[in-house]
Amino acid sequence: MTLPVSLRVVNEGLAFVLELLALGALAWWGWQSTGEIWRILPAVAAPAAAALLWGMFAAPRARFKVSAPTVLVVKAVVFGSATAALWVVRGQVWAVVFALVILANTALLTMDRSATARRAA
C-alpha cells in the first residue's frame, strides 16, 4: 500500500514528533525516578541511550544498515520503553493513547516504505 504524497508527509512528520515525545517521556521518567541531585543522571541517560540506539539502527540514515524486522525491534524497544515510562509518570490513559498512535503510525510507515521499495526494485 502506497500512501498519497500529502499523507506520507504528514505521517513522516508525525513519526518525528513521536520520536521526540518518546525521548521526552524517557527524560521525564528519569527525572521523576529519583530525588535530589541524582535525578539528572537517569533524566539524561535514558533518552541518550534511546537516541543512540535509534541513531545506530532505526534512523533513516542509521549508522548500521539492518533488516526491516530489526528496525521494528529497535522501534519496539524504544517506543515500548517510552510507553512504560509514560505509564509510570502520567498514567494508563496517556500511555495507551501514545502506544495506539505509535502502532498506527509505524504500521502505515512500514507498509508505505515496503511498497515503495518493492516498486523501486
Short mmCIF file of C-alpha atoms in Angstrom, two decimals, residues 26-119:
data_model
loop_
_atom_site.label_atom_id
_atom_site.label_comp_id
_atom_site.label_asym_id
_atom_site.label_seq_id
_atom_site.Cartn_x
_atom_site.Cartn_y
_atom_site.Cartn_z
CA LEU A 26 12.09 8.87 28.99
CA ALA A 27 13.64 12.09 30.31
CA TRP A 28 10.53 12.84 32.36
CA TRP A 29 10.59 9.33 33.83
CA GLY A 30 14.28 9.70 34.63
CA TRP A 31 13.66 12.98 36.41
CA GLN A 32 10.79 11.51 38.44
CA SER A 33 12.56 8.23 39.23
CA THR A 34 14.78 9.55 42.00
CA GLY A 35 15.24 12.63 44.11
CA GLU A 36 17.78 15.33 44.74
CA ILE A 37 20.78 15.96 42.52
CA TRP A 38 20.99 12.37 41.24
CA ARG A 39 17.80 12.73 39.21
CA ILE A 40 19.79 14.36 36.43
CA LEU A 41 21.60 11.09 35.65
CA PRO A 42 18.58 8.99 34.58
CA ALA A 43 16.92 12.07 33.08
CA VAL A 44 19.86 12.39 30.66
CA ALA A 45 20.94 8.75 30.36
CA ALA A 46 17.56 7.22 29.43
CA PRO A 47 16.83 9.44 26.41
CA ALA A 48 20.51 9.44 25.41
CA ALA A 49 20.56 5.63 25.32
CA ALA A 50 17.34 5.57 23.30
CA ALA A 51 18.65 8.18 20.86
CA LEU A 52 21.91 6.30 20.45
CA LEU A 53 20.11 3.01 19.76
CA TRP A 54 17.76 4.74 17.33
CA GLY A 55 20.54 6.54 15.51
CA MET A 56 22.59 3.40 15.12
CA PHE A 57 19.83 1.13 13.81
CA ALA A 58 16.41 2.73 13.21
CA ALA A 59 17.01 6.21 11.78
CA PRO A 60 16.61 6.75 8.03
CA ARG A 61 20.37 7.40 7.82
CA ALA A 62 21.32 4.88 10.51
CA ARG A 63 24.98 4.12 11.04
CA PHE A 64 24.37 0.40 10.53
CA LYS A 65 22.02 -0.84 7.84
CA VAL A 66 19.90 -3.66 9.24
CA SER A 67 16.86 -5.58 8.05
CA ALA A 68 13.36 -4.17 8.38
CA PRO A 69 12.43 -6.62 11.16
CA THR A 70 15.48 -5.50 13.16
CA VAL A 71 14.45 -1.86 12.73
CA LEU A 72 10.99 -2.76 14.03
CA VAL A 73 12.53 -4.48 17.06
CA VAL A 74 14.58 -1.37 17.84
CA LYS A 75 11.48 0.80 17.46
CA ALA A 76 9.56 -1.56 19.74
CA VAL A 77 12.28 -1.31 22.40
CA VAL A 78 12.48 2.49 22.27
CA PHE A 79 8.76 3.16 21.96
CA GLY A 80 7.92 0.39 24.44
CA SER A 81 10.28 1.91 26.99
CA ALA A 82 8.79 5.35 26.41
CA THR A 83 5.27 3.97 26.76
CA ALA A 84 6.21 2.26 30.03
CA ALA A 85 7.83 5.48 31.24
CA LEU A 86 4.71 7.44 30.36
CA TRP A 87 2.57 4.85 32.16
CA VAL A 88 4.61 5.40 35.32
CA VAL A 89 4.71 9.20 35.31
CA ARG A 90 1.43 10.17 33.68
CA GLY A 91 -0.91 7.19 33.88
CA GLN A 92 -2.57 4.50 31.87
CA VAL A 93 -4.72 6.59 29.54
CA TRP A 94 -1.84 8.68 28.18
CA ALA A 95 0.35 5.62 27.76
CA VAL A 96 -2.34 3.67 25.89
CA VAL A 97 -3.13 6.61 23.59
CA PHE A 98 0.57 7.10 22.90
CA ALA A 99 1.01 3.39 22.14
CA LEU A 100 -2.00 3.29 19.80
CA VAL A 101 -0.79 6.32 17.83
CA ILE A 102 2.67 4.76 17.58
CA LEU A 103 1.24 1.47 16.33
CA ALA A 104 -0.89 3.13 13.66
CA ASN A 105 1.94 5.40 12.54
CA THR A 106 4.52 2.61 12.41
CA ALA A 107 2.16 0.30 10.53
CA LEU A 108 1.48 2.96 7.89
CA LEU A 109 5.17 3.84 7.60
CA THR A 110 6.20 0.21 7.25
CA MET A 111 3.58 -0.58 4.60
CA ASP A 112 4.35 2.56 2.63
CA ARG A 113 8.12 2.09 2.73
CA SER A 114 7.82 -1.59 1.79
CA ALA A 115 5.60 -0.77 -1.19
CA THR A 116 7.96 2.00 -2.30
CA ALA A 117 11.00 -0.31 -2.01
CA ARG A 118 9.25 -3.08 -3.98
CA ARG A 119 8.30 -0.65 -6.73
#
